[in-house]
Coordinates of C-alpha atoms and ligand atoms in Angstrom, one line a residue:
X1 CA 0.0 0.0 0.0
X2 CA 1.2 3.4 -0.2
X3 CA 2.0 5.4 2.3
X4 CA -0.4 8.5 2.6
X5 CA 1.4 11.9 2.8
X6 CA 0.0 15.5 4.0
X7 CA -1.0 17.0 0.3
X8 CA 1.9 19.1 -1.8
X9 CA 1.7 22.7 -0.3
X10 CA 0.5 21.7 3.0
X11 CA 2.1 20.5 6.1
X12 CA 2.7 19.4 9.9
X13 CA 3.2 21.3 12.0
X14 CA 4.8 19.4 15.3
X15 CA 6.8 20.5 18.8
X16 CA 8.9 22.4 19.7
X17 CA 8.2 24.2 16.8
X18 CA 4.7 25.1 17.6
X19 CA 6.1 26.7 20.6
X20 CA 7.4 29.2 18.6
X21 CA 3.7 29.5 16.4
X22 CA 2.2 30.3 19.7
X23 CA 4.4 32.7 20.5
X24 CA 4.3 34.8 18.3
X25 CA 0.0 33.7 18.3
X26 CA 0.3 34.9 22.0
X27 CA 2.3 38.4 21.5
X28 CA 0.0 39.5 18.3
X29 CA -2.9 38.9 20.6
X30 CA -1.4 40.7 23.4
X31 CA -0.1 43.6 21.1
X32 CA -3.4 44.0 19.3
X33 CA -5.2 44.5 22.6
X34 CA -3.5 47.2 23.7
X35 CA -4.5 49.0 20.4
X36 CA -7.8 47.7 21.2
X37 CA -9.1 45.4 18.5
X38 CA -11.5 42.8 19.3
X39 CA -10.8 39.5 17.2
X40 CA -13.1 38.3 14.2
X41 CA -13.4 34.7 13.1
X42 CA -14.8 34.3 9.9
X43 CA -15.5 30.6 7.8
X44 CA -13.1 29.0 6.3
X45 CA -15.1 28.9 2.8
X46 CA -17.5 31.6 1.3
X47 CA -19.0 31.9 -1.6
X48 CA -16.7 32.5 -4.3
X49 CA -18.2 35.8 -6.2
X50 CA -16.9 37.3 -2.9
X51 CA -13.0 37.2 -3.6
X52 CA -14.2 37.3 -7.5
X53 CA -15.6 41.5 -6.4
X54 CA -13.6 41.5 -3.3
X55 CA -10.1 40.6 -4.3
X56 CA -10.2 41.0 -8.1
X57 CA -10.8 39.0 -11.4
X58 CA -7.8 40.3 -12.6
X59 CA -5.4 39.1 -9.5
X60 CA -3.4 36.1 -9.5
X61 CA -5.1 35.6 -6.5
X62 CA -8.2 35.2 -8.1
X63 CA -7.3 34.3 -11.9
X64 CA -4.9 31.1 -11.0
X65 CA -4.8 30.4 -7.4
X66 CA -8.4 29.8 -5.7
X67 CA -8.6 25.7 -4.6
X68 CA -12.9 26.4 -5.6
X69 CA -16.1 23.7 -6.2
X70 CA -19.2 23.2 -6.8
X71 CA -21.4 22.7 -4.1
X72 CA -24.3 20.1 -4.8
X73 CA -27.4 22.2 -5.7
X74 CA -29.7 21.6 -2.5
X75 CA -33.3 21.2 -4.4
X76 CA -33.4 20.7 -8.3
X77 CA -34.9 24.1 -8.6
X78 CA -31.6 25.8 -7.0
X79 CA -28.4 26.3 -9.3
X80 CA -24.8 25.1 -7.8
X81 CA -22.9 26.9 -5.4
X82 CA -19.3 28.3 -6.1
X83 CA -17.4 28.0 -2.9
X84 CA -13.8 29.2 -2.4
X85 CA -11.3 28.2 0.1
X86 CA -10.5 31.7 1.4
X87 CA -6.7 32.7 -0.1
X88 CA -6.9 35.8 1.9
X89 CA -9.4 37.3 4.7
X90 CA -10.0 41.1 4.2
X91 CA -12.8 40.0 2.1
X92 CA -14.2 38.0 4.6
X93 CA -14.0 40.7 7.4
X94 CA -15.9 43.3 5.2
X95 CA -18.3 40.7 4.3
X96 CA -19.2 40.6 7.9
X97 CA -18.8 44.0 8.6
X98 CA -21.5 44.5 5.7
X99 CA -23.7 41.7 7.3
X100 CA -23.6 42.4 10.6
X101 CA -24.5 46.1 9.9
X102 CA -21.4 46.9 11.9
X103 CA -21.1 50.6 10.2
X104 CA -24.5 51.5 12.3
X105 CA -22.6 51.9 15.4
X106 CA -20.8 54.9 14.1
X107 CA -17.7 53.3 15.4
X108 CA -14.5 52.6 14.1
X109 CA -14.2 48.4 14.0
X110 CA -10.9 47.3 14.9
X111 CA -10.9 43.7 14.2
X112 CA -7.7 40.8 13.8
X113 CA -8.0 37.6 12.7
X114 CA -5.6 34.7 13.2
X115 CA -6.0 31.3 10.8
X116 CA -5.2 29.6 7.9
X117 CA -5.5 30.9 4.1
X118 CA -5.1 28.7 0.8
X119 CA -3.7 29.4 -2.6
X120 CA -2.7 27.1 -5.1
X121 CA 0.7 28.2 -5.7
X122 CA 4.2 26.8 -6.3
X123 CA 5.2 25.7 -3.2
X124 CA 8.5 26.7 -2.1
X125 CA 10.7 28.1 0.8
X126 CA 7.8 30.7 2.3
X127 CA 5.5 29.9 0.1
X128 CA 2.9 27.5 0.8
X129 CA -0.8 25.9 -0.6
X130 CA -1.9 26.2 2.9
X131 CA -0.2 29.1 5.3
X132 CA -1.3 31.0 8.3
X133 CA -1.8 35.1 8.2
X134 CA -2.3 36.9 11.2
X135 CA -3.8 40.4 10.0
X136 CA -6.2 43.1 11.3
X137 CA -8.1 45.3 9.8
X138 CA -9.9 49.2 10.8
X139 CA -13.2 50.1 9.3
X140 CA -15.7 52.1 9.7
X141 CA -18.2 54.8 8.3
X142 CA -15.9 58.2 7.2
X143 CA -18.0 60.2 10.3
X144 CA -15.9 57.8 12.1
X145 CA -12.3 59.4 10.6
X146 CA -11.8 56.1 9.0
X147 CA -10.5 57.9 6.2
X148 CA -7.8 59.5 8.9
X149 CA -4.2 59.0 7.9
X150 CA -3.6 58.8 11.5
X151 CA -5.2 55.4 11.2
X152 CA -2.8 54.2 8.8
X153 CA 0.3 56.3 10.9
X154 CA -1.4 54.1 13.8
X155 CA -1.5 50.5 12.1
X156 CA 2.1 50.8 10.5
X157 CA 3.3 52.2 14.1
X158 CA 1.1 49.0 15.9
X159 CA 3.0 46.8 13.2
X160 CA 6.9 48.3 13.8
X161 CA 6.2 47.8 17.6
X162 CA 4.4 44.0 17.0
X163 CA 7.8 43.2 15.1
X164 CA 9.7 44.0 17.7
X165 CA 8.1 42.7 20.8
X166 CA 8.3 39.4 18.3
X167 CA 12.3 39.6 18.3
X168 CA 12.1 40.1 14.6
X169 CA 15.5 42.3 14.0
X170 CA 16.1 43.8 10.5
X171 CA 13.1 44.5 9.1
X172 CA 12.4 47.3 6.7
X173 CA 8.7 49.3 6.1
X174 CA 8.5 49.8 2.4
X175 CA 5.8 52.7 2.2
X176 CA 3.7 54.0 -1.2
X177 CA 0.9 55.8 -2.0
X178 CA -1.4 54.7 -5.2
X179 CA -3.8 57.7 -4.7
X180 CA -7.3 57.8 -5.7
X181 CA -8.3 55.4 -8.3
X182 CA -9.0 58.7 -10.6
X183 CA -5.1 59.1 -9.9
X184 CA -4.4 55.5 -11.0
X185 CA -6.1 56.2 -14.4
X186 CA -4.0 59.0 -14.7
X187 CA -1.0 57.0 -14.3
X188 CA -2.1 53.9 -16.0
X189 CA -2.1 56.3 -19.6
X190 CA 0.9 58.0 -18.3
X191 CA 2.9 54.4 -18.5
X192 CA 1.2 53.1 -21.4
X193 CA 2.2 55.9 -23.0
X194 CA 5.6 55.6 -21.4
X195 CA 6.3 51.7 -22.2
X196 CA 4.8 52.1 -25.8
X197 CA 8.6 52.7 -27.3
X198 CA 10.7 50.3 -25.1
X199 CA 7.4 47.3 -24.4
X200 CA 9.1 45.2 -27.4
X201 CA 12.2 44.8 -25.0
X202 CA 10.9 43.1 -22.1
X203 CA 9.4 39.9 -21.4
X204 CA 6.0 38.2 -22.6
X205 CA 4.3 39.2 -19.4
X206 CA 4.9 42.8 -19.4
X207 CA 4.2 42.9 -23.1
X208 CA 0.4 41.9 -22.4
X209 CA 0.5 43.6 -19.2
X210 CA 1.7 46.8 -20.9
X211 CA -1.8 46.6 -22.6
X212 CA -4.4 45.4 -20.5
X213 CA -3.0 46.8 -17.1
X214 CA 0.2 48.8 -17.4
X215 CA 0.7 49.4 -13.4
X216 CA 1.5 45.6 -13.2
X217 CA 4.4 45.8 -15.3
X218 CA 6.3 47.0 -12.0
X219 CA 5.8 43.8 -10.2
X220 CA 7.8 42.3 -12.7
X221 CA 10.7 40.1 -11.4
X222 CA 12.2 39.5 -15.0
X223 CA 16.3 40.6 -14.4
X224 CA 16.4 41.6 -18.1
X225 CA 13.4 43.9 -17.2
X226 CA 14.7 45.7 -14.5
X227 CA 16.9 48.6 -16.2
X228 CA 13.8 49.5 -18.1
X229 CA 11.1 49.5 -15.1
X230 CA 13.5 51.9 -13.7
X231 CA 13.2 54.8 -16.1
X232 CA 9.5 54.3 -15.8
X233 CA 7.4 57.7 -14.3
X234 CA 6.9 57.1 -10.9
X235 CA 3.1 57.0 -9.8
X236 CA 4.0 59.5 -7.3
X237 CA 4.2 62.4 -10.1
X238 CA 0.1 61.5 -10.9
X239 CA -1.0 61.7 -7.4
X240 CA -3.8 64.9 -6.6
X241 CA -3.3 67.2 -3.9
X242 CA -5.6 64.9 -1.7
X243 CA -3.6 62.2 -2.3
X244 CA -0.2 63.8 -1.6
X245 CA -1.9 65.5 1.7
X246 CA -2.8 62.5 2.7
X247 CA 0.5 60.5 2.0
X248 CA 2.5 63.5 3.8
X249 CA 0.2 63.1 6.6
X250 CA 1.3 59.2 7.4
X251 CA 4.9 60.1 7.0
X252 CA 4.6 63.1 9.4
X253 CA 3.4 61.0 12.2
X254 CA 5.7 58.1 11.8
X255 CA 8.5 60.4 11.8
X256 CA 7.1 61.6 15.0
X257 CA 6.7 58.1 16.4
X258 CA 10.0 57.6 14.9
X259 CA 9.3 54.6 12.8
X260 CA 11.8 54.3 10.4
X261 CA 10.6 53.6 6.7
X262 CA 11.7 54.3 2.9
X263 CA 9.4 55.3 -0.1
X264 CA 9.7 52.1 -3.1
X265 CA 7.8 53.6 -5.8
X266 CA 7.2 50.3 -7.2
X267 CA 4.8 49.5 -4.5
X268 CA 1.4 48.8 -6.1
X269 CA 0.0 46.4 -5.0
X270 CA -2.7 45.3 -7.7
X271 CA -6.1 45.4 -6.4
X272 CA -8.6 47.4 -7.7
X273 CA -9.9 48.7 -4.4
X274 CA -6.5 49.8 -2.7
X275 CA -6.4 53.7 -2.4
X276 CA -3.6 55.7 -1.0
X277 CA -1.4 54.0 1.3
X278 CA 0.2 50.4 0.3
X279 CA 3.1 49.1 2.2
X280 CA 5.1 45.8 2.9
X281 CA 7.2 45.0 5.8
X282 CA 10.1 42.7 4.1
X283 CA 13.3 40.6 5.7
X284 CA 16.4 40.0 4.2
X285 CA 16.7 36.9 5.6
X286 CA 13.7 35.5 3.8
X287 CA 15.3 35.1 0.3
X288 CA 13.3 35.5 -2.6
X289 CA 10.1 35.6 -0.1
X290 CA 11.2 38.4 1.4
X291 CA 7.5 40.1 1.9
X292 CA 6.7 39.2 5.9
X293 CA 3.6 41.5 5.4
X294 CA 1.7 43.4 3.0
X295 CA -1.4 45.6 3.2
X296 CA -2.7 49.3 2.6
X297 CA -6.3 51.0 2.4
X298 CA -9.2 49.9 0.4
X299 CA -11.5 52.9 0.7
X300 CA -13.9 51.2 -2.0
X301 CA -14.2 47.7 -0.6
X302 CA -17.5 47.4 0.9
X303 CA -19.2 49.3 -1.8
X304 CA -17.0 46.9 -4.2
X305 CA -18.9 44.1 -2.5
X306 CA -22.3 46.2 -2.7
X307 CA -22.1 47.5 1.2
X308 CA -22.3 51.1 2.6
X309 CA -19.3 53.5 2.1
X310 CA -16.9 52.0 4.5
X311 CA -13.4 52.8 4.3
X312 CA -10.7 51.1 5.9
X313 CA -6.7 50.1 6.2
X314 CA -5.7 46.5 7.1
X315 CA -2.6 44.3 6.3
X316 CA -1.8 40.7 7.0
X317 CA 1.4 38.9 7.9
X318 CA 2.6 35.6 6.4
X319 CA 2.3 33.8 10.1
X320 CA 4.9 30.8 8.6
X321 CA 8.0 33.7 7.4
X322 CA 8.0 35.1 10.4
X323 CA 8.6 31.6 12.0
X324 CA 11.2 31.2 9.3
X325 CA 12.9 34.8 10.0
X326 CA 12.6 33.8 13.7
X327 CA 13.9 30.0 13.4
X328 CA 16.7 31.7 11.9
X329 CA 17.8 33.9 14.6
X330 CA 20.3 32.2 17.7
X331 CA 17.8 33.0 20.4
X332 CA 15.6 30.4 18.8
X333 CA 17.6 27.3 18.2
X334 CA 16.6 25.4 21.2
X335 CA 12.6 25.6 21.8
X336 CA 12.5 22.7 23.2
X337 CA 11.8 23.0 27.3
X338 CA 12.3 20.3 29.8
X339 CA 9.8 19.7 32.5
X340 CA 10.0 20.1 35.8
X341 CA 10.3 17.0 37.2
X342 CA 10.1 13.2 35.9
X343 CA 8.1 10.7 38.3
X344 CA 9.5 7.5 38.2
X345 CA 7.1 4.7 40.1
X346 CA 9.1 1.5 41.4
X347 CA 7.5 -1.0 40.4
X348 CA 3.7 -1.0 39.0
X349 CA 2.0 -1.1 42.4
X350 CA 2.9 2.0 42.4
X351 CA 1.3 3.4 39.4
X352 CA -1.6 4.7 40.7
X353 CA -0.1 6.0 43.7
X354 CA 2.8 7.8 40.9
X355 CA -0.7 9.7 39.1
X356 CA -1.9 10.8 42.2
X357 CA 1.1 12.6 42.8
X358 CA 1.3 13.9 39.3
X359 CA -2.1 15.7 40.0
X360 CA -0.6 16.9 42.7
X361 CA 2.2 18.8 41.2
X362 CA 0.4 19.7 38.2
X363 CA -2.6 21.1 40.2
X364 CA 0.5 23.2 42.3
X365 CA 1.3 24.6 38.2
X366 CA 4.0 22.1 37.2
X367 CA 5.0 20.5 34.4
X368 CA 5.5 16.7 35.2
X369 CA 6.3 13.9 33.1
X370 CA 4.9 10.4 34.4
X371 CA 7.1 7.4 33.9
X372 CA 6.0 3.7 34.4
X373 CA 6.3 1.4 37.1
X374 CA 7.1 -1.3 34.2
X375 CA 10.5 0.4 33.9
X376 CA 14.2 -0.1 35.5
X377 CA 15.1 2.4 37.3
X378 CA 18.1 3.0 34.5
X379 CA 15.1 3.2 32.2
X380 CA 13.6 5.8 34.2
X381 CA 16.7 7.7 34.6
X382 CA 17.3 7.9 31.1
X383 CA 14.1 9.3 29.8
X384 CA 13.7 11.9 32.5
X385 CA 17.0 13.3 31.8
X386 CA 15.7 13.5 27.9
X387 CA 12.4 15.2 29.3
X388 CA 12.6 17.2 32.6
X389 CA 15.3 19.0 34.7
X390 CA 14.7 16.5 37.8
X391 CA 13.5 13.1 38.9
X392 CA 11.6 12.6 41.6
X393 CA 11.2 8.4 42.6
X394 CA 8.1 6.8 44.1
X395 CA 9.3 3.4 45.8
X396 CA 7.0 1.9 48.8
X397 CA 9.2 3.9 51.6
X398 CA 8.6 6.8 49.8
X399 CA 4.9 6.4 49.8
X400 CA 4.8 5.0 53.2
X401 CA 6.9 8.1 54.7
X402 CA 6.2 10.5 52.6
X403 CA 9.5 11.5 52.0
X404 CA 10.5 11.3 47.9
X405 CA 13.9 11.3 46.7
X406 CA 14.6 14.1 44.1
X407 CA 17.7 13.8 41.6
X408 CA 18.7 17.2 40.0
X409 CA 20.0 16.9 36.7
X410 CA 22.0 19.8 36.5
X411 CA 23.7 19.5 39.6
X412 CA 23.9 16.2 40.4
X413 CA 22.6 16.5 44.0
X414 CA 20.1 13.8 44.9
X415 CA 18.3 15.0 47.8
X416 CA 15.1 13.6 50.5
X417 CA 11.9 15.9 50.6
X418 CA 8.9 15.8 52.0
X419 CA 5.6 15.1 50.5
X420 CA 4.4 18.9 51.5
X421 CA 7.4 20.6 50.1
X422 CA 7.9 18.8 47.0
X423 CA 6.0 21.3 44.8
X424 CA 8.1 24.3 45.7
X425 CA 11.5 22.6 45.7
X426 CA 10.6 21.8 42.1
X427 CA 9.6 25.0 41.1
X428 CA 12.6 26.8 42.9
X429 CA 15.8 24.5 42.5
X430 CA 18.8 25.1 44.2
X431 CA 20.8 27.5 42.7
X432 CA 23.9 25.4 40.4
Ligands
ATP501 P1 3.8 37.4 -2.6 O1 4.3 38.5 -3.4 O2 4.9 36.8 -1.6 O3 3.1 36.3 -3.3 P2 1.3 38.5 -1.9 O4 1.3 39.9 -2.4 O5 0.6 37.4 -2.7 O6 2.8 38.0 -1.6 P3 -0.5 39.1 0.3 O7 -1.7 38.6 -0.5 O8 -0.3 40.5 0.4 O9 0.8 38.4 -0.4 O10 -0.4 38.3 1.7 C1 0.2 38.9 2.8 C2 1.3 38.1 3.3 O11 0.9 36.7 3.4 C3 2.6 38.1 2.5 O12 3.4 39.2 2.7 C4 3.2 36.8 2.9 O13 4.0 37.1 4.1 C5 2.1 35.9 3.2 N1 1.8 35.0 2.1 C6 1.1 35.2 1.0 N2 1.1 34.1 0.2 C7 1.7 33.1 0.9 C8 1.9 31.7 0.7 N3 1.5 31.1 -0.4 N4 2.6 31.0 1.7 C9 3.1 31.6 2.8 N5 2.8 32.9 3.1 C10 2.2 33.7 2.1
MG502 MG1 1.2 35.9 -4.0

């Protein structure tokens, strides 16, 4: 028979390793309270005319990656669903935020979201069929200054901070403004116009691309292309005096926060909806996945998706590179952490005996492996030196006084003590 293997794209996560997922699981959370978001969970699936308005026809996202099926009609009358594994979840949250009527409380939504995404890509190093975003997003009605480039100032400041809490070193904030989508218009003739006399140059992609949607030609990872993107106009030169007000406000306030970023023209990101601000957090150490985050603002989302005027900035991280960034750094080499003690039960009589005084040190908040009254004692020894920091062994004198005789690893020293002080001996060991 053949062996059955997790599906090409997806895998296993196992210890120690998840230590490290819930970390950084555990800090976002922390980190977005104190900016006070609330958390949103949305399904997994949803019908897939949402990420067809939400995300873009035109997106690789949406043209060649979505794992979608048909759902079976549920009465002959009914035509087949389209359902979509979500590959992102901004369209999602807005969904919801359109549902739930969330715009009638006049308040800004702060929401985050932690969970797995899917997009059938090529996978590689950082790049996977199933991966993990952690992302937020702030909404609301314009009364609410959801518009604000303090908001975005706010997210990109919450986002420096959450990187560094996380222990992620070396990151840069790549920061752009596509302006209004009359401003994109403006700049999508401006570089048609402006690739017409060199488009014959440069690869297949950006020859189409230079016709149906010029502003993707500076996504473009083609080397040979490069030189050429270069002398292209920049989209900054289109943008209105809104759009620059606006841009000039978000720098301003990160400079006063002083979070450090730098201006990559090429920044723009292709969906329909983004307005104004589009940035990406990247790592060198990443490699050609270098992108830990993306995001920017998509004032015409929810009315893209036929809700109320609802503007709003968000971003998500790639959850699985910044476990890679972080694997990569010293401080994470060893994850794995011993218990606290190891009880070792002579003999199987003493089995039961051996759980009860498990429960007792769990209960008193430590970690304690259990071993088996089936083993030697050189058995014993062995695996609780794998596994915890001490040993602890449960023979019938132990039981019958009460005093348990406590091996620490690390020093050596085997010590008697009793029943009632066992718990905080453990948890405070003699200093080496
Ligand atoms: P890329 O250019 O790397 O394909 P993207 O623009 O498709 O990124 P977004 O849709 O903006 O990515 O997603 C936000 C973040 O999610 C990315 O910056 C990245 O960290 C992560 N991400 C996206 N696709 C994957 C994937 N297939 N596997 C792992 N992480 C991913
Ligand atoms: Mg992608």
């Amino acid at each position: 028979m053949t062996t059955l293997k997790a599906v090409r794209g997806t895998r296993d996560l196992l210890p120690p390793e998840t230590a490290l997922w819930n970390r950084i699981e555990t800090t976002a959370r922390a980190v977005f309270a104190r900016y006070n978001f609330g958390e949103i969970r949305t399904p997994i699936f949803e019908d897939t005319s949402l990420f067809a308005r939400g995300v873009g026809e035109e997106t690789d996202i949406v043209s060649k990656e979505m794992f979608t099926w048909e759902d079976r009609a549920r009465a002959q009358s009914e035509k087949p669903q389209m359902l979509t594994l979500r590959p992102e979840n901004t369209a999602g949250v807005v969904r919801a935020y359109i549902e739930h009527k969330l715009g009638e409380t006049g308040q800004l939504q702060k929401l985050f979201y932690i969970g797995p995404q899917f997009r059938r890509e090529r996978p590689q190093k950082g790049r996977y069929r199933q991966f993990f975003q952690i992302g937020a997003e702030v909404i609301g009605p314009p009364s609410a200054g959801s518009e604000s480039p303090l908001r975005d100032a706010e997210v990109l400041e919450m986002l420096a901070s959450l990187l560094d809490e996380l222990g992620i070193t070396g990151w840069t904030l790549e920061l752009n403004s596509v302006g209004s989508p009359a401003d994109r218009a403006r700049y999508n003739d401006t570089l048609r116009a402006a690739l017409e006399p060199v488009k014959a140059k440069m690869c297949v992609d950006c020859q189409r691309r230079a016709e149906t949607n010029p502003l993707r030609v500076l996504d473009c990872k083609v080397p040979a292309d490069q030189p050429i993107i270069a002398t292209l106009p920049v989209i900054a030169d289109s943008l209105d005096d809104d759009s620059k007000t606006h841009f000039a406000a978000v720098t301003a306030a990160l400079d006063a926060a002083g979070v450090p970023y730098t201006r990559n023209h090429r920044l723009v990101r292709g969906l329909d909806y983004y307005t104004r601000t589009t940035f990406e957090f990247t790592h060198g150490g990443l490699g050609a996945q270098n992108a830990l985050l993306g995001g920017g603002r998509y004032d015409g989302l929810s009315e893209a998706i036929g809700g109320p005027k609802a503007p709003g900035i968000g971003f998500a991280m790639g959850e699985d590179r910044l476990v890679l960034t972080l694997l990569a750094q010293e401080s994470n080499q060893n994850l794995t952490v011993k218990a606290d003690a190891f009880i070792a039960p002579l003999g199987e009589s003493l089995n039961a005996p051996a759980l009860a005084l498990a429960r007792e040190l769990r209960r008193a908040g430590l970690t304690i492996e259990l071993g088996d009254g089936s083993f030697r004692l050189k058995k014993s020894f062995e695996a609780a030196d794998k596994t915890a920091r001490a040993i602890v062994i449960l023979g019938e004198d132990e039981l019958k006084s009460g005093i348990l005789t406590v091996k620490t690893f690390a020093t050596g020293v085997q010590t008697k003590v009793p029943r009632a002080e066992l718990a905080s001996s453990l948890a405070n060991p003699a200093p080496e």
